[in-house]
mmCIF file of C-alpha atoms and ligand atoms in Angstrom:
data_model
loop_
_atom_site.group_PDB
_atom_site.id
_atom_site.type_symbol
_atom_site.label_atom_id
_atom_site.label_comp_id
_atom_site.label_asym_id
_atom_site.label_seq_id
_atom_site.Cartn_x
_atom_site.Cartn_y
_atom_site.Cartn_z
ATOM 1 C CA UNK A 1 22.062 -0.320 -19.292
ATOM 2 C CA UNK A 2 19.441 -1.354 -16.732
ATOM 3 C CA UNK A 3 16.053 0.372 -16.924
ATOM 4 C CA UNK A 4 15.517 3.342 -14.623
ATOM 5 C CA UNK A 5 12.555 3.500 -12.245
ATOM 6 C CA UNK A 6 11.332 6.589 -10.430
ATOM 7 C CA UNK A 7 9.809 5.425 -7.127
ATOM 8 C CA UNK A 8 7.786 7.986 -5.174
ATOM 9 C CA UNK A 9 7.726 7.862 -1.350
ATOM 10 C CA UNK A 10 10.726 5.547 -0.918
ATOM 11 C CA UNK A 11 10.674 5.987 2.865
ATOM 12 C CA UNK A 12 7.293 4.255 3.219
ATOM 13 C CA UNK A 13 6.462 0.739 4.428
ATOM 14 C CA UNK A 14 5.436 -0.735 1.062
ATOM 15 C CA UNK A 15 7.927 1.373 -0.898
ATOM 16 C CA UNK A 16 10.781 0.088 1.270
ATOM 17 C CA UNK A 17 10.218 -3.388 -0.161
ATOM 18 C CA UNK A 18 9.609 -2.124 -3.695
ATOM 19 C CA UNK A 19 12.984 -0.387 -3.470
ATOM 20 C CA UNK A 20 14.703 -3.526 -2.175
ATOM 21 C CA UNK A 21 13.283 -5.716 -4.967
ATOM 22 C CA UNK A 22 14.131 -3.142 -7.668
ATOM 23 C CA UNK A 23 17.749 -2.919 -6.496
ATOM 24 C CA UNK A 24 17.982 -6.719 -6.170
ATOM 25 C CA UNK A 25 16.869 -6.952 -9.792
ATOM 26 C CA UNK A 26 19.487 -4.333 -10.723
ATOM 27 C CA UNK A 27 17.188 -1.547 -11.806
ATOM 28 C CA UNK A 28 18.544 1.963 -11.517
ATOM 29 C CA UNK A 29 16.294 3.708 -8.981
ATOM 30 C CA UNK A 30 15.583 7.360 -8.305
ATOM 31 C CA UNK A 31 13.364 7.698 -5.277
ATOM 32 C CA UNK A 32 11.553 10.707 -3.866
ATOM 33 C CA UNK A 33 11.567 11.300 -0.111
ATOM 34 C CA UNK A 34 10.357 14.203 1.992
ATOM 35 C CA UNK A 35 13.716 15.249 3.429
ATOM 36 C CA UNK A 36 17.445 14.577 3.432
ATOM 37 C CA UNK A 37 17.341 12.570 6.687
ATOM 38 C CA UNK A 38 15.121 10.006 4.972
ATOM 39 C CA UNK A 39 17.432 9.897 1.973
ATOM 40 C CA UNK A 40 20.426 9.374 4.289
ATOM 41 C CA UNK A 41 18.663 6.523 6.089
ATOM 42 C CA UNK A 42 17.810 4.730 2.837
ATOM 43 C CA UNK A 43 21.350 5.276 1.530
ATOM 44 C CA UNK A 44 22.671 3.654 4.728
ATOM 45 C CA UNK A 45 20.711 0.478 3.862
ATOM 46 C CA UNK A 46 22.409 0.226 0.465
ATOM 47 C CA UNK A 47 25.792 1.924 1.029
ATOM 48 C CA UNK A 48 27.535 0.325 -1.937
ATOM 49 C CA UNK A 49 24.674 0.711 -4.409
ATOM 50 C CA UNK A 50 25.540 3.363 -6.964
ATOM 51 C CA UNK A 51 22.233 2.734 -8.761
ATOM 52 C CA UNK A 52 20.230 4.534 -6.073
ATOM 53 C CA UNK A 53 19.677 8.292 -6.028
ATOM 54 C CA UNK A 54 17.203 10.697 -4.434
ATOM 55 C CA UNK A 55 15.034 13.727 -5.140
ATOM 56 C CA UNK A 56 13.489 15.623 -2.243
ATOM 57 C CA UNK A 57 9.720 16.183 -2.629
ATOM 58 C CA UNK A 58 8.527 17.674 0.675
ATOM 59 C CA UNK A 59 4.806 17.695 -0.172
ATOM 60 C CA UNK A 60 3.152 15.710 -2.942
ATOM 61 C CA UNK A 61 0.099 18.006 -2.782
ATOM 62 C CA UNK A 62 2.135 21.062 -3.805
ATOM 63 C CA UNK A 63 1.722 22.292 -7.396
ATOM 64 C CA UNK A 64 4.217 20.681 -9.795
ATOM 65 C CA UNK A 65 5.488 18.526 -6.918
ATOM 66 C CA UNK A 66 7.089 15.928 -9.176
ATOM 67 C CA UNK A 67 8.282 18.131 -12.055
ATOM 68 C CA UNK A 68 11.936 18.212 -10.977
ATOM 69 C CA UNK A 69 12.087 14.452 -10.458
ATOM 70 C CA UNK A 70 10.285 13.546 -13.667
ATOM 71 C CA UNK A 71 12.398 15.944 -15.776
ATOM 72 C CA UNK A 72 15.504 13.884 -14.913
ATOM 73 C CA UNK A 73 16.692 12.146 -18.074
ATOM 74 C CA UNK A 74 16.260 8.458 -18.784
ATOM 75 C CA UNK A 75 13.314 7.413 -16.611
ATOM 76 C CA UNK A 76 11.668 4.314 -18.120
ATOM 77 C CA UNK A 77 9.052 3.505 -15.468
ATOM 78 C CA UNK A 78 7.387 5.271 -12.557
ATOM 79 C CA UNK A 79 6.047 3.554 -9.435
ATOM 80 C CA UNK A 80 3.879 5.978 -7.464
ATOM 81 C CA UNK A 81 3.345 4.786 -3.891
ATOM 82 C CA UNK A 82 3.438 8.075 -1.933
ATOM 83 C CA UNK A 83 0.065 8.910 -0.420
ATOM 84 C CA UNK A 84 -1.033 9.458 3.173
ATOM 85 C CA UNK A 85 -2.439 6.427 4.980
ATOM 86 C CA UNK A 86 -3.629 7.389 8.433
ATOM 87 C CA UNK A 87 -6.866 8.319 10.195
ATOM 88 C CA UNK A 88 -5.650 11.395 12.102
ATOM 89 C CA UNK A 89 -7.822 13.751 10.097
ATOM 90 C CA UNK A 90 -8.563 17.328 11.058
ATOM 91 C CA UNK A 91 -9.135 18.602 7.526
ATOM 92 C CA UNK A 92 -10.269 15.812 5.141
ATOM 93 C CA UNK A 93 -9.244 17.724 2.034
ATOM 94 C CA UNK A 94 -5.844 18.929 3.196
ATOM 95 C CA UNK A 95 -4.860 15.825 5.157
ATOM 96 C CA UNK A 96 -5.910 13.021 2.792
ATOM 97 C CA UNK A 97 -7.834 13.973 -0.340
ATOM 98 C CA UNK A 98 -5.468 16.597 -1.755
ATOM 99 C CA UNK A 99 -2.201 14.656 -1.378
ATOM 100 C CA UNK A 100 -3.741 11.491 -2.836
ATOM 101 C CA UNK A 101 -5.497 13.141 -5.768
ATOM 102 C CA UNK A 102 -3.124 16.015 -6.556
ATOM 103 C CA UNK A 103 -0.086 13.769 -6.040
ATOM 104 C CA UNK A 104 -1.341 11.253 -8.590
ATOM 105 C CA UNK A 105 -2.308 13.915 -11.114
ATOM 106 C CA UNK A 106 1.057 15.686 -10.702
ATOM 107 C CA UNK A 107 2.847 12.454 -11.564
ATOM 108 C CA UNK A 108 0.695 11.878 -14.644
ATOM 109 C CA UNK A 109 0.706 15.440 -15.992
ATOM 110 C CA UNK A 110 4.467 15.878 -15.488
ATOM 111 C CA UNK A 111 5.140 12.540 -17.172
ATOM 112 C CA UNK A 112 3.060 13.499 -20.198
ATOM 113 C CA UNK A 113 4.652 16.969 -20.383
ATOM 114 C CA UNK A 114 8.312 16.201 -19.700
ATOM 115 C CA UNK A 115 8.993 12.476 -20.042
ATOM 116 C CA UNK A 116 7.530 11.082 -23.261
ATOM 117 C CA UNK A 117 9.957 8.147 -23.024
ATOM 118 C CA UNK A 118 8.242 6.732 -19.881
ATOM 119 C CA UNK A 119 6.541 3.453 -20.774
ATOM 120 C CA UNK A 120 4.368 2.796 -17.747
ATOM 121 C CA UNK A 121 3.180 4.319 -14.477
ATOM 122 C CA UNK A 122 2.326 1.838 -11.711
ATOM 123 C CA UNK A 123 0.153 3.311 -8.959
ATOM 124 C CA UNK A 124 -0.389 1.921 -5.458
ATOM 125 C CA UNK A 125 -4.139 2.047 -5.154
ATOM 126 C CA UNK A 126 -6.068 0.027 -2.573
ATOM 127 C CA UNK A 127 -8.970 -2.234 -1.696
ATOM 128 C CA UNK A 128 -10.296 1.104 -0.440
ATOM 129 C CA UNK A 129 -10.944 1.932 -4.113
ATOM 130 C CA UNK A 130 -12.797 -1.385 -4.592
ATOM 131 C CA UNK A 131 -15.037 -1.889 -1.545
ATOM 132 C CA UNK A 132 -18.604 -0.605 -1.445
ATOM 133 C CA UNK A 133 -18.958 -0.023 2.307
ATOM 134 C CA UNK A 134 -22.686 0.736 1.953
ATOM 135 C CA UNK A 135 -23.263 -2.954 1.101
ATOM 136 C CA UNK A 136 -22.025 -4.106 4.523
ATOM 137 C CA UNK A 137 -20.855 -7.666 5.043
ATOM 138 C CA UNK A 138 -22.144 -9.018 1.693
ATOM 139 C CA UNK A 139 -22.031 -12.717 2.726
ATOM 140 C CA UNK A 140 -20.607 -14.893 -0.029
ATOM 141 C CA UNK A 141 -19.585 -11.964 -2.253
ATOM 142 C CA UNK A 142 -16.060 -11.989 -3.701
ATOM 143 C CA UNK A 143 -14.692 -8.525 -4.430
ATOM 144 C CA UNK A 144 -12.506 -8.342 -7.526
ATOM 145 C CA UNK A 145 -10.887 -5.886 -9.942
ATOM 146 C CA UNK A 146 -14.349 -5.283 -11.452
ATOM 147 C CA UNK A 147 -15.597 -3.449 -8.359
ATOM 148 C CA UNK A 148 -15.201 0.294 -7.872
ATOM 149 C CA UNK A 149 -16.002 2.095 -4.633
ATOM 150 C CA UNK A 150 -19.014 4.363 -5.370
ATOM 151 C CA UNK A 151 -18.141 6.836 -2.566
ATOM 152 C CA UNK A 152 -19.193 10.455 -3.207
ATOM 153 C CA UNK A 153 -17.396 13.748 -2.523
ATOM 154 C CA UNK A 154 -20.001 14.635 0.150
ATOM 155 C CA UNK A 155 -19.243 11.381 1.985
ATOM 156 C CA UNK A 156 -15.510 11.963 1.534
ATOM 157 C CA UNK A 157 -15.559 15.324 3.315
ATOM 158 C CA UNK A 158 -17.750 14.071 6.173
ATOM 159 C CA UNK A 159 -16.505 13.230 9.653
ATOM 160 C CA UNK A 160 -15.573 9.547 9.159
ATOM 161 C CA UNK A 161 -11.783 9.380 8.583
ATOM 162 C CA UNK A 162 -11.997 5.815 7.201
ATOM 163 C CA UNK A 163 -14.450 6.997 4.531
ATOM 164 C CA UNK A 164 -12.202 9.951 3.729
ATOM 165 C CA UNK A 165 -9.175 7.680 3.340
ATOM 166 C CA UNK A 166 -11.097 5.245 1.133
ATOM 167 C CA UNK A 167 -12.354 8.141 -0.967
ATOM 168 C CA UNK A 168 -8.828 9.555 -1.328
ATOM 169 C CA UNK A 169 -7.663 6.281 -2.858
ATOM 170 C CA UNK A 170 -10.792 5.910 -5.008
ATOM 171 C CA UNK A 171 -10.653 9.427 -6.446
ATOM 172 C CA UNK A 172 -6.879 9.184 -7.034
ATOM 173 C CA UNK A 173 -7.259 5.920 -8.919
ATOM 174 C CA UNK A 174 -10.304 7.090 -10.880
ATOM 175 C CA UNK A 175 -8.432 10.216 -11.918
ATOM 176 C CA UNK A 176 -5.616 8.077 -13.320
ATOM 177 C CA UNK A 177 -7.981 6.034 -15.503
ATOM 178 C CA UNK A 178 -9.748 9.255 -16.621
ATOM 179 C CA UNK A 179 -6.386 10.834 -17.453
ATOM 180 C CA UNK A 180 -5.495 7.860 -19.603
ATOM 181 C CA UNK A 181 -8.773 8.086 -21.536
ATOM 182 C CA UNK A 182 -8.783 11.842 -22.030
ATOM 183 C CA UNK A 183 -5.098 12.643 -22.459
ATOM 184 C CA UNK A 184 -3.961 9.547 -24.375
ATOM 185 C CA UNK A 185 -0.366 9.757 -23.083
ATOM 186 C CA UNK A 186 2.524 7.611 -24.373
ATOM 187 C CA UNK A 187 2.572 5.566 -21.169
ATOM 188 C CA UNK A 188 0.283 2.840 -19.839
ATOM 189 C CA UNK A 189 -1.050 2.672 -16.269
ATOM 190 C CA UNK A 190 -1.294 -0.260 -13.851
ATOM 191 C CA UNK A 191 -2.835 -0.106 -10.386
ATOM 192 C CA UNK A 192 -2.023 -2.441 -7.504
ATOM 193 C CA UNK A 193 -4.950 -2.628 -5.077
ATOM 194 C CA UNK A 194 -4.062 -4.344 -1.773
ATOM 195 C CA UNK A 195 -6.284 -4.684 1.303
ATOM 196 C CA UNK A 196 -4.644 -4.355 4.755
ATOM 197 C CA UNK A 197 -0.895 -4.896 4.316
ATOM 198 C CA UNK A 198 1.299 -6.430 7.027
ATOM 199 C CA UNK A 199 4.762 -7.804 7.268
ATOM 200 C CA UNK A 200 8.329 -7.014 8.210
ATOM 201 C CA UNK A 201 9.577 -3.478 7.796
ATOM 202 C CA UNK A 202 12.588 -1.994 6.074
ATOM 203 C CA UNK A 203 11.676 1.601 6.853
ATOM 204 C CA UNK A 204 12.505 3.321 10.101
ATOM 205 C CA UNK A 205 9.775 3.244 12.787
ATOM 206 C CA UNK A 206 9.217 3.718 16.476
ATOM 207 C CA UNK A 207 6.167 2.788 18.586
ATOM 208 C CA UNK A 208 4.868 6.296 17.837
ATOM 209 C CA UNK A 209 5.565 6.362 14.096
ATOM 210 C CA UNK A 210 4.768 2.791 13.084
ATOM 211 C CA UNK A 211 2.777 2.720 9.844
ATOM 212 C CA UNK A 212 -1.006 2.461 10.136
ATOM 213 C CA UNK A 213 -1.481 -1.133 8.998
ATOM 214 C CA UNK A 214 1.299 -2.714 11.083
ATOM 215 C CA UNK A 215 0.052 -0.681 14.041
ATOM 216 C CA UNK A 216 -2.993 -2.965 14.165
ATOM 217 C CA UNK A 217 -0.748 -5.973 14.930
ATOM 218 C CA UNK A 218 1.371 -3.919 17.330
ATOM 219 C CA UNK A 219 -1.863 -3.135 19.226
ATOM 220 C CA UNK A 220 -2.480 -6.874 19.676
ATOM 221 C CA UNK A 221 0.880 -7.456 21.356
ATOM 222 C CA UNK A 222 1.594 -4.307 23.342
ATOM 223 C CA UNK A 223 -1.102 -4.812 25.963
ATOM 224 C CA UNK A 224 -3.231 -1.876 24.810
ATOM 225 C CA UNK A 225 -6.278 -4.045 23.968
ATOM 226 C CA UNK A 226 -6.909 -4.840 27.644
ATOM 227 C CA UNK A 227 -7.862 -8.457 26.894
ATOM 228 C CA UNK A 228 -10.549 -7.564 24.284
ATOM 229 C CA UNK A 229 -9.894 -8.699 20.719
ATOM 230 C CA UNK A 230 -10.950 -5.730 18.573
ATOM 231 C CA UNK A 231 -13.062 -6.195 15.452
ATOM 232 C CA UNK A 232 -11.064 -5.729 12.264
ATOM 233 C CA UNK A 233 -11.979 -2.754 10.038
ATOM 234 C CA UNK A 234 -11.769 -4.955 6.925
ATOM 235 C CA UNK A 235 -11.444 -8.759 6.891
ATOM 236 C CA UNK A 236 -8.900 -8.976 4.028
ATOM 237 C CA UNK A 237 -5.118 -8.784 4.225
ATOM 238 C CA UNK A 238 -1.880 -9.387 2.271
ATOM 239 C CA UNK A 239 1.848 -9.556 3.057
ATOM 240 C CA UNK A 240 3.957 -6.521 2.129
ATOM 241 C CA UNK A 241 6.434 -8.660 0.173
ATOM 242 C CA UNK A 242 3.656 -9.847 -2.152
ATOM 243 C CA UNK A 243 2.415 -6.293 -2.635
ATOM 244 C CA UNK A 244 5.871 -4.906 -3.373
ATOM 245 C CA UNK A 245 6.728 -7.689 -5.789
ATOM 246 C CA UNK A 246 3.443 -7.089 -7.617
ATOM 247 C CA UNK A 247 4.596 -3.511 -8.372
ATOM 248 C CA UNK A 248 7.839 -4.766 -9.886
ATOM 249 C CA UNK A 249 6.175 -7.616 -11.806
ATOM 250 C CA UNK A 250 3.699 -5.101 -13.195
ATOM 251 C CA UNK A 251 6.501 -3.398 -15.106
ATOM 252 C CA UNK A 252 7.961 -6.712 -16.250
ATOM 253 C CA UNK A 253 4.818 -8.465 -17.498
ATOM 254 C CA UNK A 254 3.394 -7.044 -20.725
ATOM 255 C CA UNK A 255 -0.052 -8.376 -19.763
ATOM 256 C CA UNK A 256 -0.128 -5.928 -16.844
ATOM 257 C CA UNK A 257 -0.368 -2.792 -18.977
ATOM 258 C CA UNK A 258 -3.546 -0.783 -18.337
ATOM 259 C CA UNK A 259 -4.682 -3.353 -15.774
ATOM 260 C CA UNK A 260 -5.867 -3.250 -12.207
ATOM 261 C CA UNK A 261 -4.728 -5.970 -9.745
ATOM 262 C CA UNK A 262 -6.516 -6.866 -6.522
ATOM 263 C CA UNK A 263 -3.573 -8.246 -4.565
ATOM 264 C CA UNK A 264 -5.262 -10.009 -1.624
ATOM 265 C CA UNK A 265 -4.122 -13.081 0.326
ATOM 266 C CA UNK A 266 -7.640 -13.668 1.689
ATOM 267 C CA UNK A 267 -9.696 -13.334 4.850
ATOM 268 C CA UNK A 268 -8.422 -13.030 8.398
ATOM 269 C CA UNK A 269 -9.845 -12.306 11.812
ATOM 270 C CA UNK A 270 -8.072 -10.743 14.755
ATOM 271 C CA UNK A 271 -9.101 -13.798 16.815
ATOM 272 C CA UNK A 272 -7.174 -16.054 14.438
ATOM 273 C CA UNK A 273 -4.146 -13.751 14.635
ATOM 274 C CA UNK A 274 -4.258 -13.732 18.441
ATOM 275 C CA UNK A 275 -4.390 -17.502 18.350
ATOM 276 C CA UNK A 276 -1.262 -17.621 16.161
ATOM 277 C CA UNK A 277 0.490 -15.062 18.358
ATOM 278 C CA UNK A 278 -0.043 -17.063 21.531
ATOM 279 C CA UNK A 279 1.222 -20.236 19.867
ATOM 280 C CA UNK A 280 4.226 -18.575 18.196
ATOM 281 C CA UNK A 281 5.224 -16.316 21.109
ATOM 282 C CA UNK A 282 4.084 -17.917 24.429
ATOM 283 C CA UNK A 283 5.898 -15.120 26.288
ATOM 284 C CA UNK A 284 3.111 -12.765 25.071
ATOM 285 C CA UNK A 285 0.519 -14.458 27.314
ATOM 286 C CA UNK A 286 -1.212 -11.729 29.319
ATOM 287 C CA UNK A 287 -0.618 -9.116 26.611
ATOM 288 C CA UNK A 288 -2.407 -10.720 23.631
ATOM 289 C CA UNK A 289 -6.178 -10.316 24.126
ATOM 290 C CA UNK A 290 -8.329 -13.437 24.435
ATOM 291 C CA UNK A 291 -11.948 -12.176 24.689
ATOM 292 C CA UNK A 292 -13.942 -11.365 21.562
ATOM 293 C CA UNK A 293 -15.419 -7.846 21.246
ATOM 294 C CA UNK A 294 -18.390 -9.347 19.345
ATOM 295 C CA UNK A 295 -18.960 -12.923 18.111
ATOM 296 C CA UNK A 296 -16.600 -13.656 15.271
ATOM 297 C CA UNK A 297 -18.050 -13.716 11.732
ATOM 298 C CA UNK A 298 -17.382 -16.914 9.804
ATOM 299 C CA UNK A 299 -16.131 -16.669 6.230
ATOM 300 C CA UNK A 300 -19.713 -17.467 5.057
ATOM 301 C CA UNK A 301 -20.971 -14.353 6.804
ATOM 302 C CA UNK A 302 -18.653 -11.780 5.262
ATOM 303 C CA UNK A 303 -17.284 -10.970 1.812
ATOM 304 C CA UNK A 304 -14.039 -12.402 0.490
ATOM 305 C CA UNK A 305 -11.672 -11.660 -2.385
ATOM 306 C CA UNK A 306 -11.009 -13.093 -5.820
ATOM 307 C CA UNK A 307 -7.224 -12.882 -6.324
ATOM 308 C CA UNK A 308 -7.073 -15.170 -9.378
ATOM 309 C CA UNK A 309 -6.030 -12.415 -11.804
ATOM 310 C CA UNK A 310 -2.951 -11.555 -9.721
ATOM 311 C CA UNK A 311 -1.954 -15.226 -9.601
ATOM 312 C CA UNK A 312 -2.570 -15.870 -13.292
ATOM 313 C CA UNK A 313 -1.101 -12.696 -14.783
ATOM 314 C CA UNK A 314 1.544 -11.612 -12.247
ATOM 315 C CA UNK A 315 2.410 -15.106 -10.984
ATOM 316 C CA UNK A 316 2.112 -14.110 -7.310
ATOM 317 C CA UNK A 317 2.495 -16.855 -4.691
ATOM 318 C CA UNK A 318 0.796 -15.619 -1.562
ATOM 319 C CA UNK A 319 2.587 -15.729 1.798
ATOM 320 C CA UNK A 320 0.496 -17.332 4.579
ATOM 321 C CA UNK A 321 -1.097 -15.343 7.397
ATOM 322 C CA UNK A 322 0.813 -17.406 9.958
ATOM 323 C CA UNK A 323 4.156 -16.582 8.313
ATOM 324 C CA UNK A 324 3.416 -12.903 7.864
ATOM 325 C CA UNK A 325 2.254 -12.440 11.452
ATOM 326 C CA UNK A 326 5.312 -14.334 12.710
ATOM 327 C CA UNK A 327 7.817 -12.304 10.674
ATOM 328 C CA UNK A 328 6.284 -8.977 11.672
ATOM 329 C CA UNK A 329 5.846 -9.827 15.353
ATOM 330 C CA UNK A 330 9.395 -11.117 15.699
ATOM 331 C CA UNK A 331 10.633 -7.796 14.349
ATOM 332 C CA UNK A 332 8.259 -5.717 16.484
ATOM 333 C CA UNK A 333 9.483 -7.496 19.617
ATOM 334 C CA UNK A 334 13.093 -6.817 18.649
ATOM 335 C CA UNK A 335 12.623 -3.214 17.494
ATOM 336 C CA UNK A 336 9.988 -1.544 19.689
HETATM 337 P P1 NDP B 1 3.437 4.697 4.745
HETATM 338 O O1 NDP B 1 2.796 5.700 5.608
HETATM 339 O O2 NDP B 1 4.547 3.896 5.297
HETATM 340 O O3 NDP B 1 3.904 5.350 3.390
HETATM 341 C C1 NDP B 1 3.315 6.492 2.837
HETATM 342 C C2 NDP B 1 4.346 7.181 1.997
HETATM 343 O O4 NDP B 1 3.778 8.374 1.412
HETATM 344 C C3 NDP B 1 5.547 7.651 2.814
HETATM 345 O O5 NDP B 1 6.694 7.595 2.022
HETATM 346 C C4 NDP B 1 5.179 9.098 3.131
HETATM 347 O O6 NDP B 1 6.304 9.894 3.427
HETATM 348 C C5 NDP B 1 4.559 9.503 1.810
HETATM 349 N N1 NDP B 1 3.678 10.668 1.947
HETATM 350 C C6 NDP B 1 2.464 10.701 2.545
HETATM 351 N N2 NDP B 1 1.957 11.953 2.466
HETATM 352 C C7 NDP B 1 2.872 12.714 1.827
HETATM 353 C C8 NDP B 1 2.937 14.081 1.451
HETATM 354 N N3 NDP B 1 1.928 14.926 1.698
HETATM 355 N N4 NDP B 1 4.051 14.526 0.798
HETATM 356 C C9 NDP B 1 5.083 13.666 0.543
HETATM 357 N N5 NDP B 1 5.065 12.358 0.865
HETATM 358 C C10 NDP B 1 3.983 11.890 1.497
HETATM 359 O O7 NDP B 1 2.246 3.731 4.293
HETATM 360 P P2 NDP B 1 2.187 2.512 3.294
HETATM 361 O O8 NDP B 1 3.516 2.105 2.820
HETATM 362 O O9 NDP B 1 1.322 1.529 3.954
HETATM 363 O O10 NDP B 1 1.378 3.163 2.085
HETATM 364 C C11 NDP B 1 1.919 3.295 0.791
HETATM 365 C C12 NDP B 1 0.790 3.301 -0.198
HETATM 366 O O11 NDP B 1 0.066 2.080 -0.116
HETATM 367 C C13 NDP B 1 -0.227 4.408 0.008
HETATM 368 O O12 NDP B 1 -0.607 4.858 -1.289
HETATM 369 C C14 NDP B 1 -1.391 3.694 0.682
HETATM 370 O O13 NDP B 1 -2.609 4.335 0.434
HETATM 371 C C15 NDP B 1 -1.322 2.347 -0.013
HETATM 372 N N6 NDP B 1 -1.959 1.247 0.695
HETATM 373 C C16 NDP B 1 -1.493 0.833 1.920
HETATM 374 C C17 NDP B 1 -2.102 -0.228 2.561
HETATM 375 C C18 NDP B 1 -1.637 -0.723 3.886
HETATM 376 O O14 NDP B 1 -2.369 -1.520 4.532
HETATM 377 N N7 NDP B 1 -0.432 -0.378 4.339
HETATM 378 C C19 NDP B 1 -3.283 -0.908 1.974
HETATM 379 C C20 NDP B 1 -3.646 -0.426 0.662
HETATM 380 C C21 NDP B 1 -2.999 0.605 0.062
HETATM 381 P P3 NDP B 1 6.888 9.899 4.941
HETATM 382 O O15 NDP B 1 7.517 8.561 5.149
HETATM 383 O O16 NDP B 1 7.894 10.989 4.906
HETATM 384 O O17 NDP B 1 5.730 10.185 5.827
#
């Protein structure tokens, strides 16, 4: 019998690809979604696949949110992707910190209590849990798995939504490593830490509901930039297909147990993306901005990423920026 994976947040952008790769590789998959409509949509993508089933988890921040799902018999692996990624924050704790932190701890505590057969929990963390924003551009520095964001709780609950989001990912990841040390469960933990993730979508979106990271490319082609190329929030990116595959490879490669992987394709600038867009889609002339907001930083003037561990241990082959931007934009122009 094929191994069974519990995937949390199957309706999300990254999870959509994790789900596709798991089913392609013939895993049995139980995925959590917030409501039946989302389950019905995912089922419609794989109508003949009897290896896919659903558990409704309306709010990952609720106490014992994952108990029902994790009590299901026969789960071998858990991939926990569900966590809010947006900057529409009115209450930092309720909107971002609680779901990220409580969601992760609910998965871990329920697994220890009810599913001693689970071998490994893979968690979608982030570059947000790596970067030290207080160090600024750090010319020449290469962030890697060794770096941990030193953000504090006071900073997390302040009025900068980007800091709150980064803190939510940092505290969630830190709590997983602490859990492992203190509770010594039967399972191992792996975290996948991507920077900004782009690429084609398998989940359902509209111009209003497009996921946060792809929205930054959508903004470059929908005319909303008014001819000014915005500065990027972070200069590192990766394609969604690489990120999703990393989650699946993490459960297949023994070397990945209790490891952290910085899954980054490298540096980008919005100016470079706009350049690609105008070459790939000449019909977008007039919509894609052409004037820089501030002079562009060269790669010597801003930090980069060391992705060698993900290449060596997971065997990732990174998709190029040009390809990723093309695949996403083609879909955005067809869909939205
Ligand atoms: P999406 O917004 O597409 O996915 C987020 C998922 O989490 C969705 O399934 C969403 O459900 C679910 N979710 C969020 N909050 C709750 C909640 N309170 N209760 C139940 N479910 C909830 O974003 P991504 O796919 O981009 O993000 C997935 C993961 O990847 C997150 O952990 C994010 O932090 C991380 N990440 C993303 C990056 C990116 O650039 N995209 C970069 C680095 C890390 P629903 O669909 O119903 O809203």
